[in-house]
Tab-separated table of C-alpha atoms in Angstrom:
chain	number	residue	atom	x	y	z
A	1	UNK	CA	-2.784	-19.476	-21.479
A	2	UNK	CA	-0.738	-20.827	-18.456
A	3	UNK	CA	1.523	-19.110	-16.138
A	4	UNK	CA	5.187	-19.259	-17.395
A	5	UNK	CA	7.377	-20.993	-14.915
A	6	UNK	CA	10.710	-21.173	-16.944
A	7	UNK	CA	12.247	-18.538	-14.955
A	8	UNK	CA	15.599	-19.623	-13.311
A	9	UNK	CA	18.732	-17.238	-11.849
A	10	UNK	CA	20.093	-16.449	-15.266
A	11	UNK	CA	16.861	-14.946	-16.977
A	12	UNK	CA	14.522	-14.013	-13.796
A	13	UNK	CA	15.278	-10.173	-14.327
A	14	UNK	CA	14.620	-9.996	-17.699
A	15	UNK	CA	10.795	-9.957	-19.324
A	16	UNK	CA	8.658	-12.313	-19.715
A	17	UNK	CA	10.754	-14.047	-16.954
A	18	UNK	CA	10.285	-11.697	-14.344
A	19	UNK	CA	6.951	-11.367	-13.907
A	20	UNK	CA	6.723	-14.634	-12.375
A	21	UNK	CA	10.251	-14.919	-11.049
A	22	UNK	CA	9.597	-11.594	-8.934
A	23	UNK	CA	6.759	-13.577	-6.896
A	24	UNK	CA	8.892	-16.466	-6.114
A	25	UNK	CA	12.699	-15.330	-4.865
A	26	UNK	CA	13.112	-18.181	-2.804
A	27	UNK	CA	13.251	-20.896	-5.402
A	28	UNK	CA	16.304	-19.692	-7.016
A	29	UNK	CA	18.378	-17.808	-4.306
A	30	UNK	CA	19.027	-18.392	-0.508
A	31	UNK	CA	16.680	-16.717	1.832
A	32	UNK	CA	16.758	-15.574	5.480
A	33	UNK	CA	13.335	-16.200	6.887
A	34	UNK	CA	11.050	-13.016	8.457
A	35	UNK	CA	8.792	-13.646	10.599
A	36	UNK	CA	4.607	-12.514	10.685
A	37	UNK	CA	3.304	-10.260	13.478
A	38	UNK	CA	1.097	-12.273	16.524
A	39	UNK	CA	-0.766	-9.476	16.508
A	40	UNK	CA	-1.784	-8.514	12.853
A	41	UNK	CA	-3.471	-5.202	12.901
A	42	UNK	CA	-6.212	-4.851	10.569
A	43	UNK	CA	-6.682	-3.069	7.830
A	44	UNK	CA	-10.337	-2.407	6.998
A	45	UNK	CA	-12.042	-2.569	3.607
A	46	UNK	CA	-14.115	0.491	2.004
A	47	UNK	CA	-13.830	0.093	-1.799
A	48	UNK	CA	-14.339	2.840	-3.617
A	49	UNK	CA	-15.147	3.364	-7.209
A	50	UNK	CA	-12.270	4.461	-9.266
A	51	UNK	CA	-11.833	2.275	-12.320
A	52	UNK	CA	-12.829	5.421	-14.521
A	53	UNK	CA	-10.442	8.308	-12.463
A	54	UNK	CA	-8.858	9.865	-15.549
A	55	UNK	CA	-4.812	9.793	-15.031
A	56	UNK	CA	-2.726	11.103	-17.485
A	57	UNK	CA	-0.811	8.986	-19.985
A	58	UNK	CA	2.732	9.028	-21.147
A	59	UNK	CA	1.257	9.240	-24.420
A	60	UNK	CA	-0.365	12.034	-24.242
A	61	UNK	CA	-3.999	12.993	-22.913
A	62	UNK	CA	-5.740	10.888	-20.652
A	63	UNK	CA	-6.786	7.587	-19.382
A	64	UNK	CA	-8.378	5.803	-16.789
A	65	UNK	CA	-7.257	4.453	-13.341
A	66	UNK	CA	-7.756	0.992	-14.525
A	67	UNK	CA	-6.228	1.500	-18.063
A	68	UNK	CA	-3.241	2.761	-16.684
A	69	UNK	CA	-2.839	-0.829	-14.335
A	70	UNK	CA	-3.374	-2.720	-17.543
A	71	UNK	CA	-0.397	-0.891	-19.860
A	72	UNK	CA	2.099	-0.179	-17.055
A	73	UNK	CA	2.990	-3.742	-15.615
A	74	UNK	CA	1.368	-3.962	-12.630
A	75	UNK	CA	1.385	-6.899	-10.485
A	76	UNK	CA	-0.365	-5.510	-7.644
A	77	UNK	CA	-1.747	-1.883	-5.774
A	78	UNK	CA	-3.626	-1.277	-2.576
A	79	UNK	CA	-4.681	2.174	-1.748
A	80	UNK	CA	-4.974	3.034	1.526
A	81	UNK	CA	-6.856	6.440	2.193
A	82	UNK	CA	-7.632	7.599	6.051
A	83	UNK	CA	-7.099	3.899	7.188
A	84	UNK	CA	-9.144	2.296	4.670
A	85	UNK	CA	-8.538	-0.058	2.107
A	86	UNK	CA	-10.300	1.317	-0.974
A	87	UNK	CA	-8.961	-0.080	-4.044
A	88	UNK	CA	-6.563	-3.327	-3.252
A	89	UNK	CA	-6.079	-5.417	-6.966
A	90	UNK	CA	-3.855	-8.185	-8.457
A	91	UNK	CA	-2.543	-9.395	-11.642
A	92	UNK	CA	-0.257	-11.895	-13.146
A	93	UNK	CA	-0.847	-14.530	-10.715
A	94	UNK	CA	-0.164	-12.229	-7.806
A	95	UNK	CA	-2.857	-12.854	-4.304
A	96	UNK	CA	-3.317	-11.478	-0.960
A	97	UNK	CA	-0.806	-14.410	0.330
A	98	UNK	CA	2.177	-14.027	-2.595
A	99	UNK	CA	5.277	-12.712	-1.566
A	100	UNK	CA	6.716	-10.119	-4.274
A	101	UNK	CA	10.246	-8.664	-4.535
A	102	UNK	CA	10.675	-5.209	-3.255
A	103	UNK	CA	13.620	-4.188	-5.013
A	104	UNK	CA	14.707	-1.149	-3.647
A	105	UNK	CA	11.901	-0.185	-1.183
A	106	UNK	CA	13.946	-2.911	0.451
A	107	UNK	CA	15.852	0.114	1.521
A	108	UNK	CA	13.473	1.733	2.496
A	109	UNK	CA	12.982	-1.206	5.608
A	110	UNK	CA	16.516	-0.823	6.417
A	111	UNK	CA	16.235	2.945	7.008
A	112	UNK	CA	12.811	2.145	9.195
A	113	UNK	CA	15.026	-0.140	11.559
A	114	UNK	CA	17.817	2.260	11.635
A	115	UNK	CA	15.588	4.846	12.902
A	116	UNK	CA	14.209	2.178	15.559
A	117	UNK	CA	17.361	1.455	16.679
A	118	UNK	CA	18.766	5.120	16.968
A	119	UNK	CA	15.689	5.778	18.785
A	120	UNK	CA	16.743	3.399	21.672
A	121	UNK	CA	20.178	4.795	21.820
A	122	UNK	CA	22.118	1.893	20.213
A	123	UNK	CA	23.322	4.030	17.365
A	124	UNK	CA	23.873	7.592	16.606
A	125	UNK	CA	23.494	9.195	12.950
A	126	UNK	CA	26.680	11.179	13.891
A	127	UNK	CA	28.693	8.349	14.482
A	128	UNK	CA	32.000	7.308	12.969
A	129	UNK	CA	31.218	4.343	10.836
A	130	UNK	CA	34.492	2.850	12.073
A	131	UNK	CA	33.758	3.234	15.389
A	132	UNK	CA	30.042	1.531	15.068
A	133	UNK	CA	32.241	-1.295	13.051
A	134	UNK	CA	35.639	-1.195	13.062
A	135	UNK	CA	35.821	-3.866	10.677
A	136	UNK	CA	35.035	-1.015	7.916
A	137	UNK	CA	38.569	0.443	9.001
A	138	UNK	CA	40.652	1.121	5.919
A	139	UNK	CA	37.575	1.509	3.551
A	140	UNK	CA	36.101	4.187	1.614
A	141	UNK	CA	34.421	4.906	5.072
A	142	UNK	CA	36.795	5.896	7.048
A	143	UNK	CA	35.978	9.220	8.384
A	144	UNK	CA	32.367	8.300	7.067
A	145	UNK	CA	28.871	8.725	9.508
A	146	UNK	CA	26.199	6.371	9.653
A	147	UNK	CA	24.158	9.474	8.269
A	148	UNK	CA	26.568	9.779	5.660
A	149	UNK	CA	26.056	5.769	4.927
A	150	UNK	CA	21.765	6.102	5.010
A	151	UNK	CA	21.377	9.207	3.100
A	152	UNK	CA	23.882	7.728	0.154
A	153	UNK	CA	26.500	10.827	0.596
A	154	UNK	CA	29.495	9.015	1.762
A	155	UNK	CA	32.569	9.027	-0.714
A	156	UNK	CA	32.155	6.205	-1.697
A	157	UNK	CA	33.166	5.178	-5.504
A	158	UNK	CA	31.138	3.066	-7.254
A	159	UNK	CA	29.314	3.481	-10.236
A	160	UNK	CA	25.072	2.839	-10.535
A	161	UNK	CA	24.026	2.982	-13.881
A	162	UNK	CA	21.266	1.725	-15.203
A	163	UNK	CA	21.697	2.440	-18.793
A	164	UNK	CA	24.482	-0.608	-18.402
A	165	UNK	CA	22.121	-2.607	-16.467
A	166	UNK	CA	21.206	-5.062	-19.415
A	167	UNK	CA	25.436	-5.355	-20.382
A	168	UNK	CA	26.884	-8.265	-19.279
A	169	UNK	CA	30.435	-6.889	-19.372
A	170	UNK	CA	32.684	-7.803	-16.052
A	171	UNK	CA	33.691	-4.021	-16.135
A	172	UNK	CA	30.536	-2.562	-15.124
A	173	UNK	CA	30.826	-2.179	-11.654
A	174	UNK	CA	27.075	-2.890	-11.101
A	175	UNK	CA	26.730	-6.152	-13.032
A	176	UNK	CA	30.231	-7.205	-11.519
A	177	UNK	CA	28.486	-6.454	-7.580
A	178	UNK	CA	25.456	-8.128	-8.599
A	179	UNK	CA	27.295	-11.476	-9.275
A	180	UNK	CA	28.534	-11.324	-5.747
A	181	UNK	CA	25.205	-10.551	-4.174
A	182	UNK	CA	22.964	-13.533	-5.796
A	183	UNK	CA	21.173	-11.288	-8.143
A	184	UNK	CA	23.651	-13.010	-10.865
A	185	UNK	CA	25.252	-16.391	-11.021
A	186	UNK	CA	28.161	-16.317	-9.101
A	187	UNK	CA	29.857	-18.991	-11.912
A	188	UNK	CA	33.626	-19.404	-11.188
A	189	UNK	CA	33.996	-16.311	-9.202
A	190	UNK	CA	35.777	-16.279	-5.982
A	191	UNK	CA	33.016	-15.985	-3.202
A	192	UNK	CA	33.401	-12.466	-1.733
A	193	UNK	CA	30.122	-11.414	-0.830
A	194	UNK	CA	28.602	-8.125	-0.709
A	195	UNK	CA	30.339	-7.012	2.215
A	196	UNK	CA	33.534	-8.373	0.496
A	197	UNK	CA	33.160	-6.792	-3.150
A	198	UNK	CA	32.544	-3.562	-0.868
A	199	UNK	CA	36.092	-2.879	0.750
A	200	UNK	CA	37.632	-3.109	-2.739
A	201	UNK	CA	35.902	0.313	-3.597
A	202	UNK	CA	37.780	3.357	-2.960
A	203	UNK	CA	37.146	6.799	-2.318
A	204	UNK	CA	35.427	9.323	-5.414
A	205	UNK	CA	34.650	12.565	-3.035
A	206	UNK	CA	34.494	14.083	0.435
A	207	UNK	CA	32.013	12.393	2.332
A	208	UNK	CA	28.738	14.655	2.337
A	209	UNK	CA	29.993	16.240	-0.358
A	210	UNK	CA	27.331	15.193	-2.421
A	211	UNK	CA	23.969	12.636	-2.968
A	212	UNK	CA	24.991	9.809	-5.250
A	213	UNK	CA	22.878	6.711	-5.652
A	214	UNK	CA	24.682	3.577	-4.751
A	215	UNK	CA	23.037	0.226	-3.241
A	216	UNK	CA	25.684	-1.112	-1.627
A	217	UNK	CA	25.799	1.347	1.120
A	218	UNK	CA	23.032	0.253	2.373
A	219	UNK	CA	24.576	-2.852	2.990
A	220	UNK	CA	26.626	-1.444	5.102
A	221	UNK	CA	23.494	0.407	6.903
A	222	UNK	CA	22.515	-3.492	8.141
A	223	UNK	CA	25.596	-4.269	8.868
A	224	UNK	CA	26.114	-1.636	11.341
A	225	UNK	CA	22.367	-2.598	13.011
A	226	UNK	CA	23.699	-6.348	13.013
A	227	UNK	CA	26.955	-5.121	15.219
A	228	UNK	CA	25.239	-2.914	17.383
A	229	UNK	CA	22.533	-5.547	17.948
A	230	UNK	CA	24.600	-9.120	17.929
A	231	UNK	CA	21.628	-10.388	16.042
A	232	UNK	CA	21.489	-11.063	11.690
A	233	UNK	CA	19.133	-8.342	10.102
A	234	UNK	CA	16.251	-10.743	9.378
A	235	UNK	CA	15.967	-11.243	12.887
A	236	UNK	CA	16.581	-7.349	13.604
A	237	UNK	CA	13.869	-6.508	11.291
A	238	UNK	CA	11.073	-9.580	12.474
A	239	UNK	CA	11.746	-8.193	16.372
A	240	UNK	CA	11.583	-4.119	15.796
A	241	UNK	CA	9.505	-3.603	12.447
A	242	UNK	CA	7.606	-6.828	11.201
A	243	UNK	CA	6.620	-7.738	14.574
A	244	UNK	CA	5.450	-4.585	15.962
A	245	UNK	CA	3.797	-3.434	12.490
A	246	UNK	CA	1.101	-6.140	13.174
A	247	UNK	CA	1.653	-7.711	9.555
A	248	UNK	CA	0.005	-10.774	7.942
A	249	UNK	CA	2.696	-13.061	6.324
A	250	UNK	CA	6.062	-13.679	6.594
A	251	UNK	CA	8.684	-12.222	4.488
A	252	UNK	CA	12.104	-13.194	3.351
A	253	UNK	CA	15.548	-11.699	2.325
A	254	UNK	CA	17.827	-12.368	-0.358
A	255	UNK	CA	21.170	-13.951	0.646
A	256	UNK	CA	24.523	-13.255	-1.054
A	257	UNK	CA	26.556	-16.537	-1.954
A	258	UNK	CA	28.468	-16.008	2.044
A	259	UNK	CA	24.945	-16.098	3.415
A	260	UNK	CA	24.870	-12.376	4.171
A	261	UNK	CA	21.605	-10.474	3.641
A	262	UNK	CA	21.230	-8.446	0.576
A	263	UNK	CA	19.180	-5.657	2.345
A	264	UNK	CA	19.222	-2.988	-0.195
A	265	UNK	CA	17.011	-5.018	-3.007
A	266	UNK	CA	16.438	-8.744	-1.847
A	267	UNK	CA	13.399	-8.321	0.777
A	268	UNK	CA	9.790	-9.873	-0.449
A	269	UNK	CA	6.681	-8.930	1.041
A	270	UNK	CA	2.781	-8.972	0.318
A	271	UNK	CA	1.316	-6.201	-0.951
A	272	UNK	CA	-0.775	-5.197	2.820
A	273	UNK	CA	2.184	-5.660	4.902
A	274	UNK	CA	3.632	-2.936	2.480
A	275	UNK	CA	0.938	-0.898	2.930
A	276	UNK	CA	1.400	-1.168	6.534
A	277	UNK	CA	4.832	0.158	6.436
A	278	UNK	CA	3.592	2.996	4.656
A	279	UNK	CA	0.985	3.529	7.095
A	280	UNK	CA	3.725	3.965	9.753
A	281	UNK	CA	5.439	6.969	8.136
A	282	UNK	CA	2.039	8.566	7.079
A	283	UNK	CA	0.754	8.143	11.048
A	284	UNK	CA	4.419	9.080	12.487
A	285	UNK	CA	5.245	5.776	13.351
A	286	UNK	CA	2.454	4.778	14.877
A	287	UNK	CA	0.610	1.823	13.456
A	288	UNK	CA	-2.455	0.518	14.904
A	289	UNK	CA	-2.014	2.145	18.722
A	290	UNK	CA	1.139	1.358	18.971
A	291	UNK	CA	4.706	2.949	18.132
A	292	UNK	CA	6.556	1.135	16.088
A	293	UNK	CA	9.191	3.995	14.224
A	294	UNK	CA	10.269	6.786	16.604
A	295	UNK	CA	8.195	9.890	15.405
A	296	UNK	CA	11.464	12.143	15.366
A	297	UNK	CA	12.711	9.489	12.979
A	298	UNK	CA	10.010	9.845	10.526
A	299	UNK	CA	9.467	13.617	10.890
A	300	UNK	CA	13.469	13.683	10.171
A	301	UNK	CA	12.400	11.060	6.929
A	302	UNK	CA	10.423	13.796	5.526
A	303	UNK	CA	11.673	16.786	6.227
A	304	UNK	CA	15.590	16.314	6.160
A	305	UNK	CA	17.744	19.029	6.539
A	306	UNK	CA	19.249	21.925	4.582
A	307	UNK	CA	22.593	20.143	4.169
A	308	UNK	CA	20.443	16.890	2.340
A	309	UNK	CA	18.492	19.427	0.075
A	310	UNK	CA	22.007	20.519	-1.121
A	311	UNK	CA	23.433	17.633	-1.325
A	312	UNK	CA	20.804	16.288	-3.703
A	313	UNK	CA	21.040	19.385	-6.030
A	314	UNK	CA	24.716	18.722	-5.623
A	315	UNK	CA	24.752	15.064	-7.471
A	316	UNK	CA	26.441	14.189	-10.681
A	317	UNK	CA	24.105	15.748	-13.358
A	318	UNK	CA	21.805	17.365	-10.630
A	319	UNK	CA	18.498	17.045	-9.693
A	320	UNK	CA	16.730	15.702	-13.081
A	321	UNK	CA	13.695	13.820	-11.841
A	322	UNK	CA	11.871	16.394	-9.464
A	323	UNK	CA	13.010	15.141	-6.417
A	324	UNK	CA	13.348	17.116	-3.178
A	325	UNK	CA	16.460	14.385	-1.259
A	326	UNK	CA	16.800	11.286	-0.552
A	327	UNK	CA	16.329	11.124	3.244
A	328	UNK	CA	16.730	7.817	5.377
A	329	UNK	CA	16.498	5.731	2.669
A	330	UNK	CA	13.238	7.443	1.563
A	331	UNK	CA	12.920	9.632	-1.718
A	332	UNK	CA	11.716	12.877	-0.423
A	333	UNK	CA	9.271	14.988	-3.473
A	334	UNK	CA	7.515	17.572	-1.567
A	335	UNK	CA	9.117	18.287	1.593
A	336	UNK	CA	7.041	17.181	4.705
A	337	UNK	CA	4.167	16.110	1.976
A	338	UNK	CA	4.821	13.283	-0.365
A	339	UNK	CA	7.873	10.600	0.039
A	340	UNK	CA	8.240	7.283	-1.064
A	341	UNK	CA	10.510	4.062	-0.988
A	342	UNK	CA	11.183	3.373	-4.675
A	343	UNK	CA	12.824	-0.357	-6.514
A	344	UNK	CA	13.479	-0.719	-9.994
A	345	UNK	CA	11.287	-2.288	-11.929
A	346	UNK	CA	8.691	-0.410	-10.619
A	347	UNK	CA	8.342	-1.486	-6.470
A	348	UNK	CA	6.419	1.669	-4.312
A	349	UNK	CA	5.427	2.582	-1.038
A	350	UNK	CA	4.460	6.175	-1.363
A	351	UNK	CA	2.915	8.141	1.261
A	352	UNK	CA	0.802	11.579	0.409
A	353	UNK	CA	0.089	13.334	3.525
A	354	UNK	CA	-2.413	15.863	2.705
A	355	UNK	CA	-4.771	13.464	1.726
A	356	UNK	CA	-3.924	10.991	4.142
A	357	UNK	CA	-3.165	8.326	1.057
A	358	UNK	CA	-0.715	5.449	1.069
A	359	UNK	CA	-0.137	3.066	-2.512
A	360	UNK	CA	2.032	-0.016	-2.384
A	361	UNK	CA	1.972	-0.824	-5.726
A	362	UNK	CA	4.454	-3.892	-7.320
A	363	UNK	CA	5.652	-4.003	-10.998
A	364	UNK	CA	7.708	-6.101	-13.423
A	365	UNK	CA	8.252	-3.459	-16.281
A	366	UNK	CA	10.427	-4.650	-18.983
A	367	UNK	CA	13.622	-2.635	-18.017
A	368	UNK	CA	14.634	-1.087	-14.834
A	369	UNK	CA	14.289	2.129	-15.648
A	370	UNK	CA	11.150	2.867	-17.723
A	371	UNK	CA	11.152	7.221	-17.028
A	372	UNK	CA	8.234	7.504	-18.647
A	373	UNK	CA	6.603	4.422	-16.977
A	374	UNK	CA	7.553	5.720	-13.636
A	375	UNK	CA	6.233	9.550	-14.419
A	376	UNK	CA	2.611	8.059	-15.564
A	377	UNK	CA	2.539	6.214	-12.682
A	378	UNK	CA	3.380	8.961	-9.997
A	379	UNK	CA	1.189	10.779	-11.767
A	380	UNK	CA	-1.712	8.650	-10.788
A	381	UNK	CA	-0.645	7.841	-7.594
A	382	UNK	CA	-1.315	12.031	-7.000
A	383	UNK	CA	-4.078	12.121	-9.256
A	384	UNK	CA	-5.684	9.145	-7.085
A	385	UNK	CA	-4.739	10.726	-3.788
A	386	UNK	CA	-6.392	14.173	-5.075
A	387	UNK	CA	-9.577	12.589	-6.150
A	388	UNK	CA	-9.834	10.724	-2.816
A	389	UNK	CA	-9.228	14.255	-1.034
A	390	UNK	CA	-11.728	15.818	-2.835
A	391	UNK	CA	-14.284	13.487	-2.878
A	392	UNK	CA	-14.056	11.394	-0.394
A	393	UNK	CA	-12.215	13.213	2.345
């Protein structure tokens, strides 16, 4: 049976669609080019054995490594352990050379060039958003910190839930931001943008008050880098991150209908250059010999801070999945230990320290939210990291 092409920008996030539409952005929505390293580091092949690693299933019992790729909607994993590549597969039409949306690990990119560009003094965590940008000035950021604007704890009101995700009602705020920011036909909307559809949202709590989960913050986050720089983001991230990370391929960047970038879902990558990424926060930003994230920046990324751990436990319904904080655009599990960039539909760029393990793994699953998808597959990802400890370390 052939690949299924019929995806277009009304069905591409919704199964079978996605699978291919996830692999091929930039045929449906405007893209800011990012440009490939001209000095790819390598990343050298050991392959390892572990088809038959048992993992546990959200079933119940056990399965194996290569059972659990098959039933959970993988597109594509490469495990990194101590440098090597040791398990590095693809499915669904997915190669080597494919670009693949990141979702939000997208995020997770943004908070990487943040931290390069506080590290050369162009931007403080403690500053006023308003000062960075006074065009946010009369927003729900006023009084707001770019640390407040990373971490997801300004005051921000909008609503992210993904138990409306599927609804295509006008009044969910989500489904309403996603027309403005490509994800949806704009149809005879107004063009706003994301940047746009963000000043119309006022203010729910005291900033740092608590963690709540909202995308379009991070927005904001590449705005502020775009100010301080003079340069757009795609360029921003191509000079200080794609560049210096010695990657393969080029990526690209989802543009909103205004042309702005969409930073906190619309990046594609391959699957190596994700690892790579991932690399840099398990070798404190040092990829290949060289520095590419200041150090302080990722030790900060993993470790946070007392006022982040309590601001996590602090968000509406608390702290229901096991994680520690989110922490420059990272999801934080065990503090100093295990952190990961995380997108919907099943994106990840986890890092385990202990064992010196990295996975970039890309999905499609069927909704955005599968919990019991995402808990298998976590799982494994600590299962595979302990087996590779124990018997290979």
């Amino acid at each position: 049976m052939g690949i299924d092409r019929s995806f277009d920008h009304t069905n591409w996030m919704t199964p079978p669609f996605n699978r291919q539409a996830f692999q091929h952005m930039r045929e449906f929505v405007p893209t800011a080019h990012i440009e490939r390293s001209a000095d790819p580091v390598a990343l050298p092949r050991r392959p390892l054995p572990l088809d038959d690693v048992a993992v546990r299933s959200r079933r119940g019992g056990t399965i194996t490594w290569a059972e659990h790729l098959a039933t959970t909607w993988c597109d594509a994993v490469c495990v990194v352990h101590d440098g090597h590549v040791v398990d590095e597969r693809y499915f669904e039409g997915m190669h080597e050379r494919r670009l693949h949306l990141l979702m939000s690990v997208s995020k997770s990119v943004c908070g990487a060039a943040l931290g390069v560009a506080i590290g050369r003094g162009e931007i403080d965590a403690d500053q006023l958003v308003t000062d960075v940008a006074p065009e946010f000035a009369g927003t729900s950021l006023d009084g707001a910190t770019v640390r407040h604007v990373i971490d997801m704890t300004a005051g921000t009101d909008f609503v992210e839930d993904y138990d409306d995700y599927d609804e295509a009602d006008p009044e969910v705020p989500l489904i309403e931001y996603e027309h403005h920011a490509s994800y949806r036909p704009l149809g005879a909307r107004t063009p706003i943008g994301t940047l746009g559809h963000f000043r119309t949202y006022g203010t729910a709590f005291p900033h740092g008050d608590r963690f709540q989960y909202r995308s379009p913050l991070t927005n904001v986050a590449a705005r502020l880098l775009e100010v301080v720089n003079d340069l757009p983001y795609a360029d921003i991230v191509t000079r200080d991150l794609w560049g210096p990370l010695g990657t393969e391929h080029d990526a690209n960047l989802m543009l909103d209908p205004l042309r702005h970038p969409v930073v906190e879902g619309g990046m594609s990558c391959t699957l190596r250059d994700l690892a790579r990424l991932g690399l840099a926060y398990l070798d404190d930003g040092v990829v290949g010999g060289r520095r590419v994230i200041p150090a302080e920046w990722v030790a900060d990324t993993r470790h946070g801070d007392d006022q982040a751990l309590a601001a996590f436990e602090a968000q509406p319904g608390g702290n229901v999945d096991g994680w520690s904080m989110y922490r420059n655009a990272f999801w934080v599990l065990e503090r100093d230990q295990v952190f990961s960039g995380l997108g919907i539909f099943g994106q990840y760029c986890w890092i385990h320290r202990p064992s010196r393990t990295v996975i970039a793994r890309f999905s499609t699953t069927p909704t955005a939210l599968p919990e019991d998808v995402s808990a298998e597959t976590l799982g494994a990802f600590t299962t595979i990291a302990e087996h590779l400890a124990d018997r290979h370390g």
